[in-house]
Every structure is written in structure tokens, then in C-alpha cells.
PDB file of C-alpha atoms and ligand atoms in Angstrom:
ATOM      1  CA  MET A 819      18.439 -53.956 -33.310  1.00 47.00           C
ATOM      2  CA  ASN A 820      14.924 -52.477 -33.454  1.00 52.00           C
ATOM      3  CA  SER A 821      14.264 -48.772 -34.040  1.00 51.00           C
ATOM      4  CA  SER A 822      13.758 -47.862 -30.373  1.00 50.00           C
ATOM      5  CA  GLN A 823      17.055 -49.546 -29.396  1.00 49.00           C
ATOM      6  CA  ARG A 824      18.788 -47.668 -32.229  1.00 48.00           C
ATOM      7  CA  LYS A 825      17.274 -44.378 -30.993  1.00 49.00           C
ATOM      8  CA  LEU A 826      18.559 -44.898 -27.443  1.00 50.00           C
ATOM      9  CA  THR A 827      22.078 -45.367 -28.834  1.00 53.00           C
ATOM     10  CA  ILE A 828      21.972 -42.297 -31.090  1.00 48.00           C
ATOM     11  CA  GLU A 829      20.768 -40.003 -28.280  1.00 47.00           C
ATOM     12  CA  ASN A 830      23.996 -40.526 -26.354  1.00 63.00           C
ATOM     13  CA  PHE A 831      25.919 -38.403 -28.840  1.00 82.00           C
ATOM     14  CA  LEU A 832      25.994 -34.749 -27.812  1.00 88.00           C
ATOM     15  CA  SER A 833      27.786 -32.615 -30.404  1.00 92.00           C
ATOM     16  CA  ALA A 834      29.627 -29.406 -29.497  1.00 93.00           C
ATOM     17  CA  SER A 835      27.033 -27.358 -31.394  1.00 94.00           C
ATOM     18  CA  ALA A 836      24.128 -29.071 -29.591  1.00 95.00           C
ATOM     19  CA  PHE A 837      25.830 -28.391 -26.247  1.00 95.00           C
ATOM     20  CA  ASP A 838      26.204 -24.711 -27.206  1.00 96.00           C
ATOM     21  CA  ARG A 839      22.511 -24.532 -28.114  1.00 95.00           C
ATOM     22  CA  ILE A 840      21.610 -26.102 -24.759  1.00 96.00           C
ATOM     23  CA  ALA A 841      23.875 -23.685 -22.890  1.00 96.00           C
ATOM     24  CA  ASN A 842      22.399 -20.675 -24.745  1.00 94.00           C
ATOM     25  CA  LEU A 843      18.839 -21.784 -24.059  1.00 93.00           C
ATOM     26  CA  ALA A 844      19.544 -22.482 -20.367  1.00 93.00           C
ATOM     27  CA  HIS A 845      21.032 -18.999 -20.084  1.00 92.00           C
ATOM     28  CA  SER A 846      18.285 -17.134 -21.918  1.00 90.00           C
ATOM     29  CA  GLU A 847      15.439 -19.003 -20.209  1.00 88.00           C
ATOM     30  CA  ALA A 848      16.746 -19.185 -16.656  1.00 83.00           C
ATOM     31  CA  GLY A 849      20.084 -17.378 -16.403  1.00 84.00           C
ATOM     32  CA  ILE A 850      21.751 -20.739 -15.818  1.00 89.00           C
ATOM     33  CA  VAL A 851      25.426 -20.917 -16.701  1.00 90.00           C
ATOM     34  CA  LEU A 852      26.617 -24.221 -18.161  1.00 93.00           C
ATOM     35  CA  SER A 853      30.375 -24.479 -18.619  1.00 91.00           C
ATOM     36  CA  LYS A 854      31.953 -27.198 -20.760  1.00 91.00           C
ATOM     37  CA  SER A 855      32.804 -29.082 -17.555  1.00 93.00           C
ATOM     38  CA  LYS A 856      29.068 -29.741 -17.099  1.00 91.00           C
ATOM     39  CA  GLU A 857      28.822 -31.581 -20.416  1.00 93.00           C
ATOM     40  CA  SER A 858      28.477 -35.108 -19.052  1.00 92.00           C
ATOM     41  CA  MET A 859      25.966 -33.993 -16.390  1.00 92.00           C
ATOM     42  CA  VAL A 860      23.921 -32.207 -19.082  1.00 94.00           C
ATOM     43  CA  LYS A 861      24.066 -35.220 -21.352  1.00 94.00           C
ATOM     44  CA  SER A 862      22.962 -37.716 -18.734  1.00 92.00           C
ATOM     45  CA  ARG A 863      20.159 -35.536 -17.311  1.00 93.00           C
ATOM     46  CA  LEU A 864      18.732 -34.519 -20.684  1.00 95.00           C
ATOM     47  CA  THR A 865      18.946 -38.062 -22.010  1.00 93.00           C
ATOM     48  CA  ARG A 866      16.169 -38.821 -19.521  1.00 91.00           C
ATOM     49  CA  ARG A 867      14.033 -36.109 -21.170  1.00 92.00           C
ATOM     50  CA  LEU A 868      14.774 -37.528 -24.622  1.00 92.00           C
ATOM     51  CA  ARG A 869      13.711 -40.967 -23.386  1.00 91.00           C
ATOM     52  CA  ALA A 870      10.521 -39.614 -21.819  1.00 90.00           C
ATOM     53  CA  LEU A 871       9.605 -37.883 -25.088  1.00 90.00           C
ATOM     54  CA  LYS A 872      10.840 -40.778 -27.245  1.00 91.00           C
ATOM     55  CA  ILE A 873      13.120 -38.421 -29.162  1.00 91.00           C
ATOM     56  CA  GLY A 874      16.234 -39.993 -30.650  1.00 89.00           C
ATOM     57  CA  ASP A 875      18.827 -37.195 -30.721  1.00 91.00           C
ATOM     58  CA  PHE A 876      19.680 -33.872 -29.124  1.00 94.00           C
ATOM     59  CA  ASP A 877      19.193 -31.769 -32.265  1.00 93.00           C
ATOM     60  CA  THR A 878      15.608 -32.971 -32.662  1.00 93.00           C
ATOM     61  CA  TYR A 879      15.043 -32.324 -28.948  1.00 94.00           C
ATOM     62  CA  LEU A 880      16.455 -28.791 -29.287  1.00 94.00           C
ATOM     63  CA  ASN A 881      14.242 -28.057 -32.305  1.00 93.00           C
ATOM     64  CA  PHE A 882      11.275 -29.233 -30.244  1.00 91.00           C
ATOM     65  CA  LEU A 883      12.349 -27.070 -27.279  1.00 90.00           C
ATOM     66  CA  GLU A 884      12.891 -23.952 -29.361  1.00 87.00           C
ATOM     67  CA  ASN A 885       9.361 -24.309 -30.769  1.00 87.00           C
ATOM     68  CA  ASP A 886       7.808 -25.147 -27.397  1.00 77.00           C
ATOM     69  CA  THR A 887       5.323 -22.294 -27.448  1.00 72.00           C
ATOM     70  CA  ASN A 888       3.522 -23.166 -24.208  1.00 68.00           C
ATOM     71  CA  ALA A 889       6.881 -23.670 -22.432  1.00 72.00           C
ATOM     72  CA  ASP A 890       5.913 -27.045 -20.958  1.00 82.00           C
ATOM     73  CA  GLU A 891       9.136 -28.722 -21.972  1.00 90.00           C
ATOM     74  CA  ILE A 892      11.243 -25.667 -21.087  1.00 90.00           C
ATOM     75  CA  SER A 893      10.216 -26.215 -17.438  1.00 86.00           C
ATOM     76  CA  HIS A 894      11.319 -29.845 -17.606  1.00 89.00           C
ATOM     77  CA  PHE A 895      14.519 -28.817 -19.404  1.00 92.00           C
ATOM     78  CA  ILE A 896      15.465 -26.271 -16.736  1.00 88.00           C
ATOM     79  CA  SER A 897      14.586 -28.508 -13.841  1.00 82.00           C
ATOM     80  CA  ALA A 898      16.613 -31.341 -15.394  1.00 90.00           C
ATOM     81  CA  LEU A 899      19.615 -29.024 -15.261  1.00 91.00           C
ATOM     82  CA  THR A 900      19.128 -28.017 -11.630  1.00 87.00           C
ATOM     83  CA  THR A 901      18.636 -30.187  -8.551  1.00 89.00           C
ATOM     84  CA  ASN A 902      15.572 -30.626  -6.369  1.00 91.00           C
ATOM     85  CA  VAL A 903      17.365 -31.701  -3.204  1.00 93.00           C
ATOM     86  CA  SER A 904      15.659 -30.354  -0.104  1.00 96.00           C
ATOM     87  CA  HIS A 905      14.696 -31.441   3.372  1.00 95.00           C
ATOM     88  CA  PHE A 906      12.568 -30.324   6.279  1.00 97.00           C
ATOM     89  CA  PHE A 907      13.984 -27.471   8.375  1.00 98.00           C
ATOM     90  CA  ARG A 908      17.026 -27.229   6.110  1.00 97.00           C
ATOM     91  CA  GLU A 909      19.408 -24.593   7.510  1.00 97.00           C
ATOM     92  CA  GLU A 910      17.629 -24.598  10.852  1.00 97.00           C
ATOM     93  CA  HIS A 911      18.969 -21.161  11.875  1.00 98.00           C
ATOM     94  CA  HIS A 912      16.491 -19.601   9.407  1.00 98.00           C
ATOM     95  CA  PHE A 913      13.582 -21.250  11.186  1.00 98.00           C
ATOM     96  CA  SER A 914      14.783 -20.147  14.621  1.00 97.00           C
ATOM     97  CA  ALA A 915      15.184 -16.593  13.258  1.00 98.00           C
ATOM     98  CA  LEU A 916      11.645 -16.820  11.855  1.00 98.00           C
ATOM     99  CA  ARG A 917      10.288 -18.109  15.180  1.00 98.00           C
ATOM    100  CA  ASN A 918      12.213 -15.841  17.549  1.00 97.00           C
ATOM    101  CA  ASP A 919      12.877 -12.600  15.656  1.00 97.00           C
ATOM    102  CA  ILE A 920      10.618 -12.260  12.642  1.00 98.00           C
ATOM    103  CA  LEU A 921       7.300 -13.830  13.686  1.00 98.00           C
ATOM    104  CA  PRO A 922       6.796 -11.699  16.804  1.00 97.00           C
ATOM    105  CA  LEU A 923       6.879  -8.611  14.540  1.00 96.00           C
ATOM    106  CA  LEU A 924       4.607 -10.153  11.927  1.00 97.00           C
ATOM    107  CA  TYR A 925       2.210 -11.278  14.635  1.00 97.00           C
ATOM    108  CA  THR A 926       1.686  -7.650  15.614  1.00 97.00           C
ATOM    109  CA  LYS A 927       0.648  -6.950  12.016  1.00 97.00           C
ATOM    110  CA  LEU A 928      -1.740  -9.910  12.046  1.00 98.00           C
ATOM    111  CA  LYS A 929      -3.352  -8.793  15.284  1.00 97.00           C
ATOM    112  CA  MET A 930      -3.907  -5.356  13.765  1.00 97.00           C
ATOM    113  CA  GLY A 931      -5.830  -7.079  10.946  1.00 97.00           C
ATOM    114  CA  GLN A 932      -3.070  -6.656   8.344  1.00 97.00           C
ATOM    115  CA  PRO A 933      -2.098  -9.446   5.944  1.00 97.00           C
ATOM    116  CA  VAL A 934       1.212 -11.306   6.201  1.00 98.00           C
ATOM    117  CA  ARG A 935       2.657 -12.951   3.096  1.00 98.00           C
ATOM    118  CA  ILE A 936       5.627 -15.316   2.934  1.00 98.00           C
ATOM    119  CA  TRP A 937       7.128 -16.619  -0.334  1.00 98.00           C
ATOM    120  CA  SER A 938       9.093 -19.824  -0.702  1.00 98.00           C
ATOM    121  CA  ALA A 939      10.702 -19.229  -4.121  1.00 98.00           C
ATOM    122  CA  GLY A 940      12.158 -22.469  -5.502  1.00 96.00           C
ATOM    123  CA  CYS A 941      10.193 -24.655  -3.075  1.00 98.00           C
ATOM    124  CA  SER A 942      11.079 -28.026  -4.645  1.00 96.00           C
ATOM    125  CA  ASN A 943       9.118 -30.952  -3.115  1.00 96.00           C
ATOM    126  CA  GLY A 944       7.500 -28.726  -0.502  1.00 98.00           C
ATOM    127  CA  GLN A 945       9.639 -29.393   2.560  1.00 98.00           C
ATOM    128  CA  GLU A 946      10.606 -25.713   2.776  1.00 98.00           C
ATOM    129  CA  PRO A 947       7.096 -24.140   2.707  1.00 98.00           C
ATOM    130  CA  TYR A 948       5.718 -26.861   4.994  1.00 98.00           C
ATOM    131  CA  SER A 949       8.584 -26.230   7.437  1.00 98.00           C
ATOM    132  CA  ILE A 950       7.635 -22.539   7.390  1.00 98.00           C
ATOM    133  CA  ALA A 951       3.964 -23.470   7.978  1.00 98.00           C
ATOM    134  CA  MET A 952       4.864 -25.741  10.902  1.00 98.00           C
ATOM    135  CA  THR A 953       6.978 -22.950  12.403  1.00 98.00           C
ATOM    136  CA  LEU A 954       3.951 -20.647  12.191  1.00 98.00           C
ATOM    137  CA  LEU A 955       1.706 -23.247  13.849  1.00 98.00           C
ATOM    138  CA  GLU A 956       4.263 -23.879  16.598  1.00 98.00           C
ATOM    139  CA  PHE A 957       4.162 -20.133  17.265  1.00 98.00           C
ATOM    140  CA  ASP A 958       0.356 -20.058  17.427  1.00 98.00           C
ATOM    141  CA  SER A 959      -1.672 -23.177  16.687  1.00 97.00           C
ATOM    142  CA  ASN A 960      -4.568 -20.930  15.586  1.00 97.00           C
ATOM    143  CA  ILE A 961      -2.476 -18.713  13.324  1.00 98.00           C
ATOM    144  CA  GLY A 962      -4.528 -19.898  10.326  1.00 97.00           C
ATOM    145  CA  ASN A 963      -7.413 -17.778  11.634  1.00 97.00           C
ATOM    146  CA  TYR A 964      -5.432 -14.653  10.726  1.00 98.00           C
ATOM    147  CA  ASP A 965      -4.741 -13.380   7.185  1.00 98.00           C
ATOM    148  CA  ILE A 966      -1.443 -15.195   6.739  1.00 98.00           C
ATOM    149  CA  LYS A 967      -0.428 -17.129   3.617  1.00 98.00           C
ATOM    150  CA  ILE A 968       2.625 -18.855   2.224  1.00 98.00           C
ATOM    151  CA  LEU A 969       3.114 -18.810  -1.538  1.00 98.00           C
ATOM    152  CA  ALA A 970       5.335 -21.677  -2.709  1.00 98.00           C
ATOM    153  CA  THR A 971       6.629 -21.604  -6.292  1.00 97.00           C
ATOM    154  CA  ASP A 972       8.934 -23.661  -8.453  1.00 95.00           C
ATOM    155  CA  ILE A 973       9.640 -23.934 -12.141  1.00 90.00           C
ATOM    156  CA  ASP A 974       9.385 -27.723 -12.076  1.00 89.00           C
ATOM    157  CA  PRO A 975       5.825 -29.069 -12.421  1.00 89.00           C
ATOM    158  CA  GLU A 976       6.854 -32.514 -11.160  1.00 89.00           C
ATOM    159  CA  VAL A 977       8.111 -31.299  -7.784  1.00 93.00           C
ATOM    160  CA  LEU A 978       4.988 -29.164  -7.442  1.00 95.00           C
ATOM    161  CA  THR A 979       2.735 -32.186  -7.958  1.00 95.00           C
ATOM    162  CA  TYR A 980       4.709 -33.948  -5.258  1.00 95.00           C
ATOM    163  CA  ALA A 981       4.551 -30.938  -2.940  1.00 98.00           C
ATOM    164  CA  ILE A 982       0.795 -30.527  -3.357  1.00 98.00           C
ATOM    165  CA  GLN A 983       0.329 -34.204  -2.520  1.00 97.00           C
ATOM    166  CA  GLY A 984       2.322 -33.647   0.677  1.00 97.00           C
ATOM    167  CA  SER A 985       3.218 -37.316   1.132  1.00 96.00           C
ATOM    168  CA  TYR A 986       6.769 -38.055   2.200  1.00 96.00           C
ATOM    169  CA  SER A 987       8.694 -41.248   2.740  1.00 92.00           C
ATOM    170  CA  GLY A 988      12.264 -42.352   3.254  1.00 86.00           C
ATOM    171  CA  ALA A 989      14.987 -39.741   2.774  1.00 86.00           C
ATOM    172  CA  LEU A 990      12.394 -37.062   1.970  1.00 87.00           C
ATOM    173  CA  THR A 991      11.320 -37.003   5.634  1.00 91.00           C
ATOM    174  CA  SER A 992      14.817 -36.228   6.888  1.00 91.00           C
ATOM    175  CA  GLY A 993      15.235 -33.169   9.067  1.00 92.00           C
ATOM    176  CA  LEU A 994      11.776 -33.446  10.592  1.00 94.00           C
ATOM    177  CA  PRO A 995      12.044 -32.794  14.352  1.00 95.00           C
ATOM    178  CA  LYS A 996      10.087 -34.960  16.816  1.00 94.00           C
ATOM    179  CA  ASN A 997       7.865 -32.066  17.902  1.00 95.00           C
ATOM    180  CA  CYS A 998       6.629 -31.668  14.303  1.00 96.00           C
ATOM    181  CA  GLU A 999       5.601 -35.282  13.762  1.00 94.00           C
ATOM    182  CA  LYS A1000       2.169 -34.254  15.046  1.00 96.00           C
ATOM    183  CA  TYR A1001       1.632 -32.357  11.770  1.00 97.00           C
ATOM    184  CA  PHE A1002       1.599 -35.635   9.798  1.00 96.00           C
ATOM    185  CA  THR A1003      -0.453 -38.781   9.713  1.00 96.00           C
ATOM    186  CA  CYS A1004       1.719 -41.833   9.380  1.00 92.00           C
ATOM    187  CA  THR A1005       0.720 -44.825   7.283  1.00 90.00           C
ATOM    188  CA  LYS A1006       2.657 -47.962   6.445  1.00 85.00           C
ATOM    189  CA  ILE A1007       2.797 -48.820   2.756  1.00 79.00           C
ATOM    190  CA  MET A1008       4.594 -52.165   2.387  1.00 78.00           C
ATOM    191  CA  ASN A1009       7.583 -51.674   4.682  1.00 80.00           C
ATOM    192  CA  ASP A1010       7.739 -47.954   4.069  1.00 85.00           C
ATOM    193  CA  GLU A1011       6.427 -45.346   6.501  1.00 88.00           C
ATOM    194  CA  VAL A1012       4.642 -42.579   4.603  1.00 94.00           C
ATOM    195  CA  LEU A1013       4.039 -39.242   6.297  1.00 95.00           C
ATOM    196  CA  GLN A1014       1.050 -37.283   5.014  1.00 96.00           C
ATOM    197  CA  ILE A1015       0.944 -33.591   5.859  1.00 97.00           C
ATOM    198  CA  LYS A1016      -2.208 -32.590   7.777  1.00 97.00           C
ATOM    199  CA  PRO A1017      -4.758 -30.089   6.391  1.00 97.00           C
ATOM    200  CA  ASN A1018      -4.013 -27.384   8.995  1.00 97.00           C
ATOM    201  CA  VAL A1019      -0.450 -27.160   7.618  1.00 98.00           C
ATOM    202  CA  LYS A1020      -1.424 -27.588   3.981  1.00 98.00           C
ATOM    203  CA  ASN A1021      -4.098 -24.896   4.167  1.00 98.00           C
ATOM    204  CA  LEU A1022      -1.460 -22.266   4.901  1.00 98.00           C
ATOM    205  CA  VAL A1023       0.396 -22.960   1.630  1.00 98.00           C
ATOM    206  CA  SER A1024      -0.545 -22.276  -2.013  1.00 98.00           C
ATOM    207  CA  PHE A1025       1.619 -23.826  -4.707  1.00 98.00           C
ATOM    208  CA  ARG A1026       2.143 -22.245  -8.148  1.00 97.00           C
ATOM    209  CA  GLN A1027       4.456 -22.874 -11.076  1.00 94.00           C
ATOM    210  CA  LEU A1028       6.742 -19.895 -11.685  1.00 94.00           C
ATOM    211  CA  ASN A1029      10.026 -19.299 -13.504  1.00 91.00           C
ATOM    212  CA  LEU A1030      11.962 -16.785 -11.428  1.00 93.00           C
ATOM    213  CA  HIS A1031      13.611 -15.582 -14.618  1.00 90.00           C
ATOM    214  CA  ALA A1032      10.283 -14.692 -16.283  1.00 90.00           C
ATOM    215  CA  LYS A1033       7.449 -12.310 -15.477  1.00 92.00           C
ATOM    216  CA  TRP A1034       5.858 -12.709 -12.028  1.00 96.00           C
ATOM    217  CA  PRO A1035       2.055 -12.552 -11.858  1.00 95.00           C
ATOM    218  CA  MET A1036       1.853 -11.614  -8.156  1.00 93.00           C
ATOM    219  CA  ALA A1037       0.593  -8.119  -7.480  1.00 88.00           C
ATOM    220  CA  GLY A1038       1.190  -7.735  -3.741  1.00 89.00           C
ATOM    221  CA  CYS A1039       4.327  -7.627  -1.636  1.00 95.00           C
ATOM    222  CA  PHE A1040       5.856 -10.098   0.786  1.00 98.00           C
ATOM    223  CA  ASP A1041       7.027  -9.821   4.359  1.00 98.00           C
ATOM    224  CA  VAL A1042       9.528 -12.662   4.026  1.00 98.00           C
ATOM    225  CA  ILE A1043      11.068 -14.303   0.960  1.00 98.00           C
ATOM    226  CA  PHE A1044      12.894 -17.613   1.237  1.00 98.00           C
ATOM    227  CA  CYS A1045      14.984 -18.172  -1.902  1.00 98.00           C
ATOM    228  CA  ARG A1046      17.475 -20.761  -0.807  1.00 98.00           C
ATOM    229  CA  ASN A1047      19.784 -22.938  -2.855  1.00 96.00           C
ATOM    230  CA  VAL A1048      18.218 -21.751  -6.106  1.00 94.00           C
ATOM    231  CA  VAL A1049      20.419 -18.960  -7.467  1.00 93.00           C
ATOM    232  CA  ILE A1050      23.603 -21.040  -7.283  1.00 89.00           C
ATOM    233  CA  TYR A1051      23.028 -21.968 -10.931  1.00 85.00           C
ATOM    234  CA  PHE A1052      22.546 -18.385 -12.111  1.00 90.00           C
ATOM    235  CA  ASP A1053      25.249 -16.013 -13.342  1.00 89.00           C
ATOM    236  CA  ASP A1054      26.092 -12.911 -11.285  1.00 90.00           C
ATOM    237  CA  GLU A1055      24.026 -10.556 -13.416  1.00 90.00           C
ATOM    238  CA  THR A1056      20.928 -12.783 -13.213  1.00 91.00           C
ATOM    239  CA  GLN A1057      21.395 -13.067  -9.438  1.00 94.00           C
ATOM    240  CA  SER A1058      21.600  -9.279  -9.048  1.00 94.00           C
ATOM    241  CA  GLN A1059      18.519  -8.768 -11.208  1.00 94.00           C
ATOM    242  CA  LEU A1060      16.646 -11.289  -9.091  1.00 96.00           C
ATOM    243  CA  TYR A1061      17.700  -9.684  -5.798  1.00 96.00           C
ATOM    244  CA  ARG A1062      16.616  -6.309  -7.152  1.00 96.00           C
ATOM    245  CA  ARG A1063      13.215  -7.755  -8.036  1.00 96.00           C
ATOM    246  CA  PHE A1064      12.971  -9.353  -4.583  1.00 97.00           C
ATOM    247  CA  ALA A1065      13.728  -5.953  -3.025  1.00 96.00           C
ATOM    248  CA  ASN A1066      10.910  -4.515  -5.101  1.00 94.00           C
ATOM    249  CA  SER A1067       8.559  -7.303  -3.976  1.00 96.00           C
ATOM    250  CA  LEU A1068       9.240  -6.916  -0.264  1.00 97.00           C
ATOM    251  CA  ASN A1069       7.271  -4.812   2.163  1.00 96.00           C
ATOM    252  CA  ASP A1070       9.200  -2.180   4.111  1.00 94.00           C
ATOM    253  CA  ALA A1071      11.864  -3.879   6.229  1.00 94.00           C
ATOM    254  CA  GLY A1072      10.939  -7.266   4.706  1.00 97.00           C
ATOM    255  CA  TYR A1073      13.302 -10.204   4.973  1.00 98.00           C
ATOM    256  CA  LEU A1074      15.210 -12.178   2.329  1.00 98.00           C
ATOM    257  CA  LEU A1075      16.699 -15.520   3.315  1.00 98.00           C
ATOM    258  CA  LEU A1076      19.303 -17.156   1.050  1.00 98.00           C
ATOM    259  CA  GLY A1077      20.969 -20.566   0.929  1.00 97.00           C
ATOM    260  CA  HIS A1078      24.195 -21.342   2.776  1.00 95.00           C
ATOM    261  CA  SER A1079      26.490 -20.716  -0.203  1.00 94.00           C
ATOM    262  CA  GLU A1080      24.635 -17.661  -1.513  1.00 94.00           C
ATOM    263  CA  ARG A1081      25.406 -14.019  -0.718  1.00 92.00           C
ATOM    264  CA  LEU A1082      24.147 -10.652  -1.912  1.00 93.00           C
ATOM    265  CA  GLY A1083      26.751  -8.980  -4.118  1.00 87.00           C
ATOM    266  CA  GLU A1084      28.091  -5.415  -3.927  1.00 90.00           C
ATOM    267  CA  GLU A1085      25.737  -4.315  -6.736  1.00 91.00           C
ATOM    268  CA  VAL A1086      22.697  -4.693  -4.479  1.00 93.00           C
ATOM    269  CA  SER A1087      24.291  -3.814  -1.146  1.00 91.00           C
ATOM    270  CA  ASP A1088      22.321  -0.534  -1.085  1.00 94.00           C
ATOM    271  CA  LEU A1089      19.034  -2.456  -1.045  1.00 95.00           C
ATOM    272  CA  PHE A1090      19.513  -4.747   1.942  1.00 96.00           C
ATOM    273  CA  LYS A1091      21.355  -4.939   5.207  1.00 95.00           C
ATOM    274  CA  ASN A1092      22.809  -8.198   6.430  1.00 95.00           C
ATOM    275  CA  ILE A1093      21.274  -9.017   9.819  1.00 95.00           C
ATOM    276  CA  GLY A1094      22.321 -12.656  10.280  1.00 95.00           C
ATOM    277  CA  VAL A1095      23.875 -15.617   8.489  1.00 96.00           C
ATOM    278  CA  THR A1096      22.334 -15.386   4.981  1.00 97.00           C
ATOM    279  CA  ILE A1097      19.510 -13.265   6.404  1.00 97.00           C
ATOM    280  CA  TYR A1098      18.938  -9.853   4.829  1.00 97.00           C
ATOM    281  CA  GLN A1099      16.483  -7.079   5.538  1.00 97.00           C
ATOM    282  CA  SER A1100      15.250  -4.610   2.964  1.00 95.00           C
ATOM    283  CA  ASN A1101      16.325  -1.067   3.794  1.00 89.00           C
ATOM    284  CA  LYS A1102      14.315   0.651   1.082  1.00 70.00           C
ATOM    285  CA  LYS A1103      10.884   2.165   1.247  1.00 66.00           C
ATOM    286  CA  ARG A1104       8.448   0.901  -1.392  1.00 53.00           C
ATOM    287  CA  GLY A1105       8.737   2.645  -4.736  1.00 51.00           C
ATOM    288  CA  GLU A1106      12.373   3.612  -4.267  1.00 51.00           C
ATOM    289  CA  VAL A1107      13.854   0.520  -5.865  1.00 47.00           C
ATOM    290  CA  PRO A1108      14.751   1.200  -9.507  1.00 46.00           C
ATOM    291  CA  SER A1109      13.359  -1.444 -11.824  1.00 44.00           C
ATOM    292  CA  GLN A1110      16.280  -2.666 -13.897  1.00 41.00           C
ATOM    293  CA  ASN A1111      14.991  -5.995 -14.992  1.00 38.00           C
ATOM    294  CA  ARG A1112      13.889  -6.355 -18.560  1.00 35.00           C
ATOM    295  CA  MET A1113      11.555  -9.166 -17.456  1.00 37.00           C
ATOM    296  CA  GLU A1114       9.547  -6.713 -15.358  1.00 39.00           C
ATOM    297  CA  ARG A1115       8.788  -4.682 -18.453  1.00 31.00           C
ATOM    298  CA  GLN A1116       7.452  -7.585 -20.532  1.00 30.00           C
TER     299      GLN A1116
HETATM  300  C1  LIG B2005      18.005 -27.335  -4.596  1.00 90.40           C
HETATM  301  S1  LIG B2005      16.286 -26.956  -4.713  1.00 90.40           S
HETATM  302  C2  LIG B2005      16.101 -25.903  -3.300  1.00 90.40           C
HETATM  303  C3  LIG B2005      14.845 -26.223  -2.521  1.00 90.40           C
HETATM  304  C4  LIG B2005      14.667 -25.403  -1.242  1.00 90.40           C
HETATM  305  N1  LIG B2005      14.592 -23.993  -1.518  1.00 90.40           N
HETATM  306  C5  LIG B2005      15.773 -25.704  -0.265  1.00 90.40           C
HETATM  307  O1  LIG B2005      16.644 -24.863  -0.027  1.00 90.40           O
HETATM  308  O2  LIG B2005      15.789 -26.812   0.268  1.00 90.40           O
HETATM  309  C6  LIG B2005      16.293 -25.766  -6.057  1.00 90.40           C
HETATM  310  C7  LIG B2005      14.920 -25.575  -6.685  1.00 90.40           C
HETATM  311  O3  LIG B2005      14.953 -24.404  -7.513  1.00 90.40           O
HETATM  312  C8  LIG B2005      14.156 -24.634  -8.658  1.00 90.40           C
HETATM  313  N2  LIG B2005      14.557 -23.693  -9.728  1.00 90.40           N
HETATM  314  C9  LIG B2005      15.703 -23.695 -10.446  1.00 90.40           C
HETATM  315  N3  LIG B2005      15.686 -22.702 -11.358  1.00 90.40           N
HETATM  316  C10 LIG B2005      14.500 -22.053 -11.198  1.00 90.40           C
HETATM  317  C11 LIG B2005      13.893 -20.943 -11.837  1.00 90.40           C
HETATM  318  N4  LIG B2005      14.486 -20.303 -12.839  1.00 90.40           N
HETATM  319  N5  LIG B2005      12.678 -20.541 -11.412  1.00 90.40           N
HETATM  320  C12 LIG B2005      12.057 -21.190 -10.396  1.00 90.40           C
HETATM  321  N6  LIG B2005      12.568 -22.257  -9.750  1.00 90.40           N
HETATM  322  C13 LIG B2005      13.783 -22.679 -10.152  1.00 90.40           C
HETATM  323  C14 LIG B2005      14.426 -26.083  -8.994  1.00 90.40           C
HETATM  324  O4  LIG B2005      13.377 -26.643  -9.781  1.00 90.40           O
HETATM  325  C15 LIG B2005      14.533 -26.721  -7.596  1.00 90.40           C
HETATM  326  O5  LIG B2005      13.316 -27.286  -7.177  1.00 90.40           O
END
């Protein structure tokens, strides 16, 4: 057995203390809760990181992670522990609410020369922000002439590279309605159809890497925040802190859209009213939301 084969065998052993270190790091870096029942998932997903880095055991990997001053590997670590599953127009009722109820109000702002900002927080491979962009273009094909922008963020640099490329094939194109095929150019690569997003859609979206559990660099506020199927991994306290920060980052009467299994808890019920299935509207005026997140003070 050569040394690389020996390494790949050693890395399969995850001790109880290494698992605890992983769980502590996942919690402190991203508020992710890893119970013992997740052990085999953690082991198999992180083994891929060990392989990529050619590291032979979890303790060495953890030492590397804990000294990862520029946080490059932390992003990979967290995204290995979460999933990137997404598709176009996922949870379609959010896009019909955007089209029918929210956009007409935002359009008034645009026509008055005011900016409109939409945030796709936890955007994965880009299907969510591009679905938002297509909804905007379906509403007004010239909407890009107004001051409207979609910020799309994710912790995972790999999904962001994919999203920026905007090239989708196979299962990644699922959910795309017929009327939106016009927003892609289709090429055949081998037997695979590849859909490339067109510039008029792409130009509405800016992608950035951002850990929702860390400091946010954005100065302005948003009219709509999509944060769907992201907080499911976070503990209740981290979720509440995040919702409080979202409330603070929304314009008056701004909207927060959550994933199908996510709900705002009692602790933040004073900040939002529920106006539809997993659709919330801020009921605070700017400046009234108490800042309770230690991250905001960093
Ligand atoms: C299941 S995908 C959801 C994608 C999309 N929002 C949707 O609903 O289809 C979850 C995404 O959240 C990202 N994520 C997980 N923890 C994060 C964090 N702390 N900060 C930013 N993004 C995070 C993951 O990298 C992943 O791409």
C-alpha cells in the first residue's frame, strides 16, 4: 500500500473528540447544529474535503481549519455540511406574489426614480436570483433601465462560480417554465442541452460571497429578501438573530420570504406580520429595530 492509499484509509476514522470539534466549529462559524445522528453524513461529506486537500485525518484537517486565517476553507467546510439543492421558480407561489402583489408597488418606486433592491440570501447555483430576474423582466422587459438590482449571496464559493457562469444542464434546469426559455440560449454539448442565461437577465444580478452568520458589508436596505431553505440548519437562537438582522436591513414594509419548512418564531413576531404562506412583511419603521446581534457590533 502506498502512502496516498494509506492516507485515504486513515481519514475514514472520525473520533468522538474530532466530531465534537467539528460540531463546535460549525456552530460558532455558522450557527449550524450537528447532532450525533449526523455523524455519518459529516464524515462522508468532509472526507471529500480531506481528499481535495490531500489531508490524511480529521484532526489534521481540524488544526488546518482552526488556523485558516483567511477563512477560505471555512466556507468549504460549512457548505460541505449544508446542501446546495435548488431549482428555477422553486416554491412558485413566491414568484406569483412577487409578480402580482409586490412588483406593482416597487414599480411605483422605480417610476419615481427611487432604487429597488432585492436580496437572494443563500442563492446556491443561481436559480433563485435568476428566477427573480426573469420575473422582473416578465413584468417589464425594459425594467433594467430603472435603478433595480438583485444581490445574490452564498457562503459557498463553488456555487457562486457556477451561478456567475449561468450555464445549466440536466436536472439543474428543472422548474424552468416554457415562457422563460427565451431568457436562455441553448447549445448542445455532446448529447446534453446546455442553457446559458442571457445578458439582460444576468445584468440584473450581482453575486457576492457572504456568510450570513458573519458581518455584512452592505450599507443600504432591501425591499425584498429571499432567504429560503437556508436557516433549516441553524439553531433557534441563530435563526432569531438572523431574522432580527433582516428586519434591520429591510426598508419600511419590506418583504421577507422563507422556505417551505421555515417560520418566524415568537421571539421576532413583533417585527413582521405574516401576509401569505412563508411571506412576511416588516412592520417596523427604520431605526426602531433593536440590534441584538453580536456580529453587527464586530
Ligand atoms: C438548499 S440551498 C437553498 C438555495 C435557494 N435559496 C433555494 O431555496 O432554492 C442552501 C444554500 O445556503 C447556503 N448557506 C448555508 N449556510 C450559509 C451561511 N451561513 N451563509 C450563507 N449561505 C449559507 C448554502 O451554501 C446553500 O447554497
